[in-house]
Short mmCIF file of C-alpha atoms in Angstrom, two decimals:
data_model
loop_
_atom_site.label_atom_id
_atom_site.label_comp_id
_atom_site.label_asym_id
_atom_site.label_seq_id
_atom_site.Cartn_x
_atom_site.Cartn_y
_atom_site.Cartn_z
CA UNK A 1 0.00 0.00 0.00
CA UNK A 2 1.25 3.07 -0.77
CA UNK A 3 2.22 6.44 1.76
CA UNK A 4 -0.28 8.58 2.22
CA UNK A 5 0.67 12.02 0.52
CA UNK A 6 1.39 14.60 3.02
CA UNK A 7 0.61 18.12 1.88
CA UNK A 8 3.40 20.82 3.07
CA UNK A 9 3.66 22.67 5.98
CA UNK A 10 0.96 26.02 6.04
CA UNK A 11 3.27 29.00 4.60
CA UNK A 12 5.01 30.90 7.38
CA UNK A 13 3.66 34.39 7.21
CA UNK A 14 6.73 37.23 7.92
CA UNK A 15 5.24 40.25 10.13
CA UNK A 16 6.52 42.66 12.47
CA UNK A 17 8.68 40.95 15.23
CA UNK A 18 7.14 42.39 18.01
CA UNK A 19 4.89 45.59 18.52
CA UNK A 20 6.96 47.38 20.85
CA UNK A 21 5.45 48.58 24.60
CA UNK A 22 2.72 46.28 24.60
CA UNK A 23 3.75 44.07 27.39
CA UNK A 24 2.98 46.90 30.01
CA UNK A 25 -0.23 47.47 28.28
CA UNK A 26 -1.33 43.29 28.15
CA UNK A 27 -0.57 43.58 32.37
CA UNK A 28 -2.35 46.90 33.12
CA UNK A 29 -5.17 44.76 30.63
CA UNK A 30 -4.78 41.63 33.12
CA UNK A 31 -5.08 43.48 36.29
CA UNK A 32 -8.34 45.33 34.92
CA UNK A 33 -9.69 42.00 34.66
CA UNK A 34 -8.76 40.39 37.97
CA UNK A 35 -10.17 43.93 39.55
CA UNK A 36 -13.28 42.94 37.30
CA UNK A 37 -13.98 39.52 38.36
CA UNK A 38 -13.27 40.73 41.62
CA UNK A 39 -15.72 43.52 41.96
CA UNK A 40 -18.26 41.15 40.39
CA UNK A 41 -17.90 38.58 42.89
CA UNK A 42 -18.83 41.13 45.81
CA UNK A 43 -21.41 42.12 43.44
CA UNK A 44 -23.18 39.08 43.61
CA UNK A 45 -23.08 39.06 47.46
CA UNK A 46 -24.10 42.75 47.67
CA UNK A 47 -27.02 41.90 45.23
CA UNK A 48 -27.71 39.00 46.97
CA UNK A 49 -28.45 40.71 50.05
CA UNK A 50 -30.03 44.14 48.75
CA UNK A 51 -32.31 41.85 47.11
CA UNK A 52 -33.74 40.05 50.54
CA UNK A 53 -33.64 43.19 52.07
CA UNK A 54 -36.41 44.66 49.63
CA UNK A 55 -38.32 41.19 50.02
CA UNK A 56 -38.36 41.81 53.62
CA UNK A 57 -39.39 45.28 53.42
CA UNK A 58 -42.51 44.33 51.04
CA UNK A 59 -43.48 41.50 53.76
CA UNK A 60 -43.20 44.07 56.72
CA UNK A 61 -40.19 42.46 58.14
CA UNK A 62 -38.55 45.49 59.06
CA UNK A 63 -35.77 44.09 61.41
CA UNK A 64 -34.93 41.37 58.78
CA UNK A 65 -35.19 43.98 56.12
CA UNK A 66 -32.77 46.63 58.41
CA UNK A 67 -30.17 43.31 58.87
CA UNK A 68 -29.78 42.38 55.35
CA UNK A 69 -29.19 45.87 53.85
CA UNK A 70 -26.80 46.43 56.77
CA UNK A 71 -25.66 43.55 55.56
CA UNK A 72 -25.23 44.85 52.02
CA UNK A 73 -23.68 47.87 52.94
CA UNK A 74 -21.35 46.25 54.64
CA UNK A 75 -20.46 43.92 51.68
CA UNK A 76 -20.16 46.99 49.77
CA UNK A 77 -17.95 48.93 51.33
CA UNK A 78 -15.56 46.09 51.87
CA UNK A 79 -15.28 45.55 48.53
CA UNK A 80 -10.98 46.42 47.83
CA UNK A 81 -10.66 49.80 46.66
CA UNK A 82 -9.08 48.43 43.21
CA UNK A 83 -11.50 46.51 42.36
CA UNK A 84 -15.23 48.65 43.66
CA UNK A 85 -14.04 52.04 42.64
CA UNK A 86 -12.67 53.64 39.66
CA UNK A 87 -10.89 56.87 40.50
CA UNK A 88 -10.16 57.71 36.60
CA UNK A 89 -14.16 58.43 36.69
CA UNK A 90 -14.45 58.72 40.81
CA UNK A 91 -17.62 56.09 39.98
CA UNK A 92 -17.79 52.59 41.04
CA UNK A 93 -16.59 49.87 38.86
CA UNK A 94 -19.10 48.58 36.45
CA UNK A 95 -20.42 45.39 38.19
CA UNK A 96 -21.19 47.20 41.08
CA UNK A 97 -23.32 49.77 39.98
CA UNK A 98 -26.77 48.43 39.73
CA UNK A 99 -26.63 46.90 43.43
CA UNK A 100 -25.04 49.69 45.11
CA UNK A 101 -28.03 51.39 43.70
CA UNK A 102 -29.88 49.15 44.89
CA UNK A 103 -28.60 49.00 48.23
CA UNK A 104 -29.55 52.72 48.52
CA UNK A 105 -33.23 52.09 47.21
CA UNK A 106 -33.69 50.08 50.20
CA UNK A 107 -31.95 52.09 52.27
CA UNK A 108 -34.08 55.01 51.40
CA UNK A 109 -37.37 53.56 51.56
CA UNK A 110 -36.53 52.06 55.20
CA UNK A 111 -34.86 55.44 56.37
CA UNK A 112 -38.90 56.61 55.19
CA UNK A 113 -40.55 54.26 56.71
CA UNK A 114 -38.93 54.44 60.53
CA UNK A 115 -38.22 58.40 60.06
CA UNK A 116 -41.09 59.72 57.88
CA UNK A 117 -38.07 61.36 55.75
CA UNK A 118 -35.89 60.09 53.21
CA UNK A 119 -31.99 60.35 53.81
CA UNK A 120 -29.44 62.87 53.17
CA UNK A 121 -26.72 61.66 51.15
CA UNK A 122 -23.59 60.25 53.36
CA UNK A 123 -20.61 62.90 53.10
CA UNK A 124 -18.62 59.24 51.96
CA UNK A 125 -20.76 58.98 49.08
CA UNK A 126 -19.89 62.34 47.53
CA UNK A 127 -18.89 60.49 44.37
CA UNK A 128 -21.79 58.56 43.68
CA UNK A 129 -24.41 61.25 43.28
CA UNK A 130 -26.52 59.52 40.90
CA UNK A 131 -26.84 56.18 43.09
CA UNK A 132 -27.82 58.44 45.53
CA UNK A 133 -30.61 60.01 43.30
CA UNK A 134 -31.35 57.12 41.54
CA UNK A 135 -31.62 55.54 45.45
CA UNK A 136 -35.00 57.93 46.00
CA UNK A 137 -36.02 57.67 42.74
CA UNK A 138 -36.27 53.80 43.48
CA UNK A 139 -37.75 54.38 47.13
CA UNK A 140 -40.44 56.38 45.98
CA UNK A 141 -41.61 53.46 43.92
CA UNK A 142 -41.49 50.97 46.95
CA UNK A 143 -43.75 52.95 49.06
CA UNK A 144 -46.40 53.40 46.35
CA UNK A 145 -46.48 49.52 47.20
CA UNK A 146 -46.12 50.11 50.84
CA UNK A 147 -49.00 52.70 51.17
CA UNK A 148 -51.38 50.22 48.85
CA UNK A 149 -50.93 47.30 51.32
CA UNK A 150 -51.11 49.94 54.44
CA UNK A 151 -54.47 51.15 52.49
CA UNK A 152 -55.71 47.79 52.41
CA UNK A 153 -56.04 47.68 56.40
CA UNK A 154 -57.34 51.65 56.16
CA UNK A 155 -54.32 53.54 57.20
CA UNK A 156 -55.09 56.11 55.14
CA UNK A 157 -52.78 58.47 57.06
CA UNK A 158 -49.63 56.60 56.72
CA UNK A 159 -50.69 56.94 52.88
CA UNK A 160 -50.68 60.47 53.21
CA UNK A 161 -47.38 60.53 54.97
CA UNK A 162 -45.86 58.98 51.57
CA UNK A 163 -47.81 61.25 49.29
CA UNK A 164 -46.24 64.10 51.12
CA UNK A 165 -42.56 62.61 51.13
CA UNK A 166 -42.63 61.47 47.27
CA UNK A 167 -44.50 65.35 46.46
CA UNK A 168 -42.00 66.77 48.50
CA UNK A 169 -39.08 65.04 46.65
CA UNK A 170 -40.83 65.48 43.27
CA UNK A 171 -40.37 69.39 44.14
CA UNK A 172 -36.68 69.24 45.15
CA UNK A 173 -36.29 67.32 41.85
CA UNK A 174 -38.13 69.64 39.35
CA UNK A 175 -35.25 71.93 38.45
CA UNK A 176 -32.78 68.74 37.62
CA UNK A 177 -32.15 68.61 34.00
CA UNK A 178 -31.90 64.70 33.92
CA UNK A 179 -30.05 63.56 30.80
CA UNK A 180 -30.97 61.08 28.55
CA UNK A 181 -30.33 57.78 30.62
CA UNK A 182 -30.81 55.13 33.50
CA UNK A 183 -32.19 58.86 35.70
CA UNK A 184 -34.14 60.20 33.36
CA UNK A 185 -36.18 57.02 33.27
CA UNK A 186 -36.40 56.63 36.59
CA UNK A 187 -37.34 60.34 37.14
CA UNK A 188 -40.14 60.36 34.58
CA UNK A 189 -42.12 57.33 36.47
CA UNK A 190 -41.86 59.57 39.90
CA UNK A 191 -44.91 61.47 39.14
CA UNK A 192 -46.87 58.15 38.38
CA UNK A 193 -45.88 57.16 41.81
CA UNK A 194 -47.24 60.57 43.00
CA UNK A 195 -50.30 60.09 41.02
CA UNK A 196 -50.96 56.41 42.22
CA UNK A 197 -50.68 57.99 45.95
CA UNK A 198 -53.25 60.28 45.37
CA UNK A 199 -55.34 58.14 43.40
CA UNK A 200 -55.03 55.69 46.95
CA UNK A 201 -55.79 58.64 49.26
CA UNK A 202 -58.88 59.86 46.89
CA UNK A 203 -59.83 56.36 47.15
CA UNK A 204 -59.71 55.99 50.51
CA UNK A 205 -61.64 58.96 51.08
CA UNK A 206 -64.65 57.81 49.59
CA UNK A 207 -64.17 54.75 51.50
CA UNK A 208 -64.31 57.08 54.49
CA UNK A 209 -60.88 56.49 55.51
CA UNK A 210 -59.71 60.32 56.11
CA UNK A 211 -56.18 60.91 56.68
CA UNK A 212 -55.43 62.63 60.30
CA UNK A 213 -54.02 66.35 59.51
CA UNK A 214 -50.77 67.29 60.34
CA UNK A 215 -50.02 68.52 64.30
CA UNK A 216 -47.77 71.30 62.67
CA UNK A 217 -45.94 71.84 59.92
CA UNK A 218 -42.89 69.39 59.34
CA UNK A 219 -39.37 70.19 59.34
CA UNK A 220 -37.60 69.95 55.92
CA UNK A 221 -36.63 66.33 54.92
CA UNK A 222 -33.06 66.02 55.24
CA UNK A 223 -32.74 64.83 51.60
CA UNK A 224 -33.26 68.31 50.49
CA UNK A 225 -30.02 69.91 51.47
CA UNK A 226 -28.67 66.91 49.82
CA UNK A 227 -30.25 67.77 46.46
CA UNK A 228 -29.50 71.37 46.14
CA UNK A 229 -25.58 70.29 46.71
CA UNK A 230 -26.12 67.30 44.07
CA UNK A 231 -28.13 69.22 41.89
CA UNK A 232 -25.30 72.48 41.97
CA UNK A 233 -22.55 69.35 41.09
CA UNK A 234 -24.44 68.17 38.11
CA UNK A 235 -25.23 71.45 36.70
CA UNK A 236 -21.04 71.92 36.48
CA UNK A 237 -20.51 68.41 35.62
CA UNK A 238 -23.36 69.39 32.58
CA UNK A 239 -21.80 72.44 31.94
CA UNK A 240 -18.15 70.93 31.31
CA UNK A 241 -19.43 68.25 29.66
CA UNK A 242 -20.87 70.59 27.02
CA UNK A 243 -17.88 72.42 26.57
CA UNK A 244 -15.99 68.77 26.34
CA UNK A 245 -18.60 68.02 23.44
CA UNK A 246 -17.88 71.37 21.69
CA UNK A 247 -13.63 70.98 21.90
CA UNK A 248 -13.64 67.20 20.85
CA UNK A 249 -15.14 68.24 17.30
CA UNK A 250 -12.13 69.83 16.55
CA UNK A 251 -9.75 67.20 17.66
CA UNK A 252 -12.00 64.68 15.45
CA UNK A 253 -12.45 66.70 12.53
CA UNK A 254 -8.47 67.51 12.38
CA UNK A 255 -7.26 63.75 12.73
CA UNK A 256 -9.80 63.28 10.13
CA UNK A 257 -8.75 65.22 8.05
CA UNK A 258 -4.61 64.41 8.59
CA UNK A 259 -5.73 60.69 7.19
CA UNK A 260 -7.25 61.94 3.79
CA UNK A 261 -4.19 64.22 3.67
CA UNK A 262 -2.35 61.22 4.29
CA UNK A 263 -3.89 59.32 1.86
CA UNK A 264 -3.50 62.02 -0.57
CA UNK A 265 0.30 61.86 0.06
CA UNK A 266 -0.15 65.22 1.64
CA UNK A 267 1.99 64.65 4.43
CA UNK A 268 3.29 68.33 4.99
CA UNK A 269 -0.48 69.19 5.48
CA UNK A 270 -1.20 65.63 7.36
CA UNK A 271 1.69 67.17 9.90
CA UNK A 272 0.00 70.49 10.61
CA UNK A 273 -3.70 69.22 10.85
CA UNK A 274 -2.59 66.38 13.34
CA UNK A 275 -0.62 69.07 15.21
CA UNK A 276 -3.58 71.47 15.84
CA UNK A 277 -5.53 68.80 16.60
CA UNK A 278 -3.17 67.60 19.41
CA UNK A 279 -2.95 70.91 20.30
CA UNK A 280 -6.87 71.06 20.80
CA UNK A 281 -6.73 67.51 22.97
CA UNK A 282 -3.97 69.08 24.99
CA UNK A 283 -6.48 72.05 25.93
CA UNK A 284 -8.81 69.87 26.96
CA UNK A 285 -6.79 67.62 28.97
CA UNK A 286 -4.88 70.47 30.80
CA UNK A 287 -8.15 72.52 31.52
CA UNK A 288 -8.12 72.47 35.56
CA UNK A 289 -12.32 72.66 35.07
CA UNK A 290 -12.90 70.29 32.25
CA UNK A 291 -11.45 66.43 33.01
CA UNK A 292 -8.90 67.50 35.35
CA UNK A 293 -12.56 68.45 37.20
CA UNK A 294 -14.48 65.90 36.03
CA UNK A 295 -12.59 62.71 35.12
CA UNK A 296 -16.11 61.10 34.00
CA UNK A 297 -15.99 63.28 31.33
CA UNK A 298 -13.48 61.87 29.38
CA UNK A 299 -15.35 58.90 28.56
CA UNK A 300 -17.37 59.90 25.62
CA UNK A 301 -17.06 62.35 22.93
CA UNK A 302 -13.74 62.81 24.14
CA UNK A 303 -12.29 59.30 24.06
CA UNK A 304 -13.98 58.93 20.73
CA UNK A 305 -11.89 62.13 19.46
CA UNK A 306 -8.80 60.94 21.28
CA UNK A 307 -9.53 56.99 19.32
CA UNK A 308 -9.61 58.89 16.08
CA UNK A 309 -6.54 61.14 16.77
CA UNK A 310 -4.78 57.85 17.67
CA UNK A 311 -5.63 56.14 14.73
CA UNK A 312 -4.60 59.38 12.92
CA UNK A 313 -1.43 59.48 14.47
CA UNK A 314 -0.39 55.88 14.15
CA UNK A 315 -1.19 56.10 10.35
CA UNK A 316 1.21 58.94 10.02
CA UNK A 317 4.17 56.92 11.86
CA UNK A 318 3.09 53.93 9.85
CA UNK A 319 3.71 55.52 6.64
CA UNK A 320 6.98 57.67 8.00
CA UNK A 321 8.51 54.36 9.51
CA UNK A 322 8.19 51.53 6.62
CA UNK A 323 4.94 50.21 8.01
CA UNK A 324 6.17 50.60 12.32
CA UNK A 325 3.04 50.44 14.72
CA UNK A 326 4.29 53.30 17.41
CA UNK A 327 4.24 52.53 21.12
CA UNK A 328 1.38 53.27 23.12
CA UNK A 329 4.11 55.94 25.10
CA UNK A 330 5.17 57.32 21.67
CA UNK A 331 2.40 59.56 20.37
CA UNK A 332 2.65 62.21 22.18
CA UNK A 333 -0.95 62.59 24.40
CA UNK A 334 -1.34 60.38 27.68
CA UNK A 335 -4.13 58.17 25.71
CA UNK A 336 -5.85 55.42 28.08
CA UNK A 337 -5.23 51.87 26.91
CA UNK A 338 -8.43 51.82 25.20
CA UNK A 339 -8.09 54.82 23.36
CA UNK A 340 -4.82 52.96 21.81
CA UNK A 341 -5.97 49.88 21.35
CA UNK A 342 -8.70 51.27 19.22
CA UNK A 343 -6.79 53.39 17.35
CA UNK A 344 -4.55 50.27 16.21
CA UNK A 345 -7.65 48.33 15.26
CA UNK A 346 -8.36 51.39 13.02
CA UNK A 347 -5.28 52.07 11.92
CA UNK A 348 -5.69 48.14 9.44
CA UNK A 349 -8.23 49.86 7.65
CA UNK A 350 -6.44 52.56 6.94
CA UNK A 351 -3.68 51.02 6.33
CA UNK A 352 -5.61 48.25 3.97
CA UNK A 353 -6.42 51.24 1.72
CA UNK A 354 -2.76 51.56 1.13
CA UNK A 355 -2.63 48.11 0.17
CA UNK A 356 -5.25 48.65 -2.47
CA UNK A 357 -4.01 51.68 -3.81
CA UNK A 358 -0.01 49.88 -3.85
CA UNK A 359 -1.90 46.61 -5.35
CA UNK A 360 -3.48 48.76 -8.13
CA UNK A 361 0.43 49.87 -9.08
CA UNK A 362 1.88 46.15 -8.53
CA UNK A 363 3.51 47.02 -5.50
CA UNK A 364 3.98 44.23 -3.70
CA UNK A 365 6.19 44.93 -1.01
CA UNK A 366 4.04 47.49 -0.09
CA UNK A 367 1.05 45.24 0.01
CA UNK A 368 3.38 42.79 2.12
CA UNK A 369 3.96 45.69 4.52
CA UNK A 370 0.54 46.02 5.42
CA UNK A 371 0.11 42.14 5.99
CA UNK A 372 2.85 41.95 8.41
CA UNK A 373 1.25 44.57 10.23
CA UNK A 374 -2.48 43.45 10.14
CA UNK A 375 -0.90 39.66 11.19
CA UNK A 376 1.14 41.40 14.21
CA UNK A 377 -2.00 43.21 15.42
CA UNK A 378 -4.05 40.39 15.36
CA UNK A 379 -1.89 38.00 16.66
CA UNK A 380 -1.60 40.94 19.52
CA UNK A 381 -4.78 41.43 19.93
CA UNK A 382 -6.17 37.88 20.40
CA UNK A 383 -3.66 37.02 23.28
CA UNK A 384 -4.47 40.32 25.22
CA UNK A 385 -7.41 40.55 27.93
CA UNK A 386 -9.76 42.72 25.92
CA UNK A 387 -12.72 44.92 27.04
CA UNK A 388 -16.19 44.39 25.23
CA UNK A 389 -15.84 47.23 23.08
CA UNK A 390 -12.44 46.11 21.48
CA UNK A 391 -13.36 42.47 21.68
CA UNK A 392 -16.32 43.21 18.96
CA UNK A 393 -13.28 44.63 16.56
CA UNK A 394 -11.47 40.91 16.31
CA UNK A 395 -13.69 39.80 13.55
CA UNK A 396 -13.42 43.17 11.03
CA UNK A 397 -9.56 42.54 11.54
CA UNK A 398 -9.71 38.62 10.82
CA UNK A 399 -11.63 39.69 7.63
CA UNK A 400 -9.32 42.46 6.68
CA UNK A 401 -6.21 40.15 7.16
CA UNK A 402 -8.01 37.70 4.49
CA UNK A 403 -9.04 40.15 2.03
CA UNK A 404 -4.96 41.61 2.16
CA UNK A 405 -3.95 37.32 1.42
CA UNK A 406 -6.64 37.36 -1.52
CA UNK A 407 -4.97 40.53 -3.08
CA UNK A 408 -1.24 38.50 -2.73
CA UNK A 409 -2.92 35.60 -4.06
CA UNK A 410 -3.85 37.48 -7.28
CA UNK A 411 -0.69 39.41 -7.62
CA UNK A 412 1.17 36.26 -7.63
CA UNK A 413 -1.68 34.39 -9.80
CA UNK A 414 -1.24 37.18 -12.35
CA UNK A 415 1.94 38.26 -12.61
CA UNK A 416 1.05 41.94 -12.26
CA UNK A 417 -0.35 41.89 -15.60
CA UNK A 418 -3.83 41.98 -14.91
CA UNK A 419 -6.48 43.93 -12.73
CA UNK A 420 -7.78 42.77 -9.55
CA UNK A 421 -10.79 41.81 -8.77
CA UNK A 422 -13.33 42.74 -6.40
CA UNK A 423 -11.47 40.65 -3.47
CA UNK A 424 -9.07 43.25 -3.42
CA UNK A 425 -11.56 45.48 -1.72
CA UNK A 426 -11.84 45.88 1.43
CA UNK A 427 -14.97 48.23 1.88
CA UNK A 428 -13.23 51.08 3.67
CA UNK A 429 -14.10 53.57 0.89
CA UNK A 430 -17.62 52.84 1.27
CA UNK A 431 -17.92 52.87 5.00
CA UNK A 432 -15.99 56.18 4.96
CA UNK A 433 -17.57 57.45 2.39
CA UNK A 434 -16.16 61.01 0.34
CA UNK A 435 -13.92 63.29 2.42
CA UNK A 436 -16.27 66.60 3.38
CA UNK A 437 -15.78 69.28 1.32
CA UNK A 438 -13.65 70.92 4.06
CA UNK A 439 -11.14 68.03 4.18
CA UNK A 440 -9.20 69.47 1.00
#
């Protein structure tokens, strides 16, 4: 019988060596995920208990209710300060965000319950103003079920007691201007809880339940002072974040416009654009009452700008360094790990115009250029601990590294002396679309 044929070994593939300063980035990358599965481990403790603790309340256990949120609290503030709060954005870390809010909603509604007020907001808890908000937001919609059940036996006065409390913090909330989001929601079903209590009251009423008036009048809720000073920090944090918004367009639109010039071969003009765009980021960055202020802030528009201005940049070494990716240390702004990495991913399309254009002039070593580097950054890419967001760009980069090997494969098939076909493209053009008419 004869051997079996044995086909030869897959073709070894020459890229870039190494991408240089990455293996401080892949450990700051593995820390942020120990710190994650951490956090989310006390999350599921603090949940666990936040949860019983609003069972309890509903039932009318109010010492088992008081122990398990203590309980919660507890768990949440023993959470290690790496892992529950992020003091880039002064805001707790991601897992931990619906149940400390929830912790609070419980925490509210008892503090109600026992004092006839809802809380002021900790001095320790500056940071977390909209858990605190969001906290009597929640509340408010617990004792609509409270004061149903407490109808049910005729207490129409303890009714009234809520109606007053959730009117009252309906008022103090009036003047926020809640942004699109997790609040706003939550905000916009406070006067249906206000509604529902005076629907109960009216109800009761006819049922000849009258609520007992008021001795005297009451003393301001304590929540109140809380408000004004949370309300005062969000109106700055709004303010800065609009001026944020406003400076970011022109870092985006000039590292925009420094890759056409770039692709033009403009790369006097590619120079000055991506220097008055840095120039812009560096504004922003150095502002004392912009992120400095308000580290939040930079998550957003901003980090979108500063992703574009990295891609931008990292073209522009590409193409002044025979086809170098430039450390994440190297560009010239302090860019967050995430703002690099997504400039890289980027950067492959960019770059895998170039290798059309060089195909279209039977360049190959040009074309080979751009392989190496799309085969380094993937081969990068899939061994580092990725966040969501960058995780999602694998597969465009898997596809663009196979659309560079079917251009090769045709430039070898034809010898240069024939067009290529459509498996040369790689879609960039049309997701791009035509430079504005500013970009020239």
């Amino acid at each position: 019988m004869a051997a079996a044929r044995i086909p030869a070994p897959p073709t070894i593939i020459p890229r870039l060596a190494a991408l240089q300063g990455w293996a401080p980035l892949a450990a700051r990358l593995e820390a942020e995920r120990e710190q994650h599965r951490v956090a989310g481990d006390h999350a599921r403790e603090v949940r666990k208990d936040a949860t019983l603790a609003a069972l309890q309340f509903q039932l009318g256990e109010l010492e088992c209710a008081s122990a398990a949120h203590a309980r919660a609290a507890a768990a949440l503030a023993a959470v290690p300060a790496a892992a529950g709060f992020n003091p880039a954005t002064r805001q707790r870390s991601f897992p931990l965000r619906d149940c400390g809010e929830a912790t609070a909603v419980v925490g509210a509604a008892l503090a109600f319950v026992t004092t006839g007020r809802f809380p002021a907001l900790p001095e320790s808890d500056a940071d977390v103003d909209n858990e605190y908000v969001g906290g009597l937001l929640g509340a408010a919609q617990e004792l609509v079920r409270y004061a149903t059940r407490r109808a049910t036996v005729g207490d129409a006065a303890s009714v009234a007691i809520c109606r007053d409390g959730v009117a009252e913090l309906n008022g103090a909330l009036l003047d926020f201007d809640f942004r699109n989001g997790p609040l706003r929601r939550k905000y916009d079903g406070l006067k249906y809880a206000l509604r529902r209590l005076e629907d109960v009251l009216y109800e009761q009423s006819l049922a000849g339940k009258a609520s007992e008036a008021a001795a005297e009048e009451a003393a301001p809720a304590p929540c109140l002072a809380s408000l004004a000073a949370v309300k005062a920090r969000m109106d700055a944090s709004d303010a800065a974040r609009e001026r944020v918004i406003k400076l970011s367009r022109d870092v985006q639109k000039g590292a925009k416009q420094a890759i056409f010039a770039c692709h033009r071969g403009d790369g006097k003009k590619a120079d000055a654009l991506l220097a008055a765009a840095t120039a812009a980021a560096e504004a922003i960055l150095d502002d004392p009452e912009l992120v400095t202020k308000w580290p939040q802030l930079r998550y957003g528009a901003l980090s979108s700008a500063l992703e574009e201005w990295a891609e931008a940049a990292l073209f522009a070494h590409w193409l002044a360094h025979d086809g170098a990716v430039a450390a994440p240390d190297a560009l010239g702004l302090p860019l967050s790990d995430e703002e690099y990495l997504g400039g890289v991913c980027d950067l492959t399309g960019e770059i895998g115009r170039v290798a059309v254009a060089a195909a279209t002039k039977r360049d190959v070593d040009a074309v080979h250029r751009v392989y190496a580097t799309d085969v380094a950054v993937l081969e990068q890419l899939g061994g580092l601990a990725l966040p969501p967001k960058l995780g999602k760009k694998l597969d465009p980069l898997s596809t663009a590294v196979k659309k560079i090997e079917a251009i090769l494969y045709e430039l070898a098939l034809h010898g240069g002396k024939r067009p290529l076909s459509s498996a040369g493209d790689d879609g960039h053009e049309a997701k791009r679309g035509k430079p504005d008419d500013d970009d020239e």
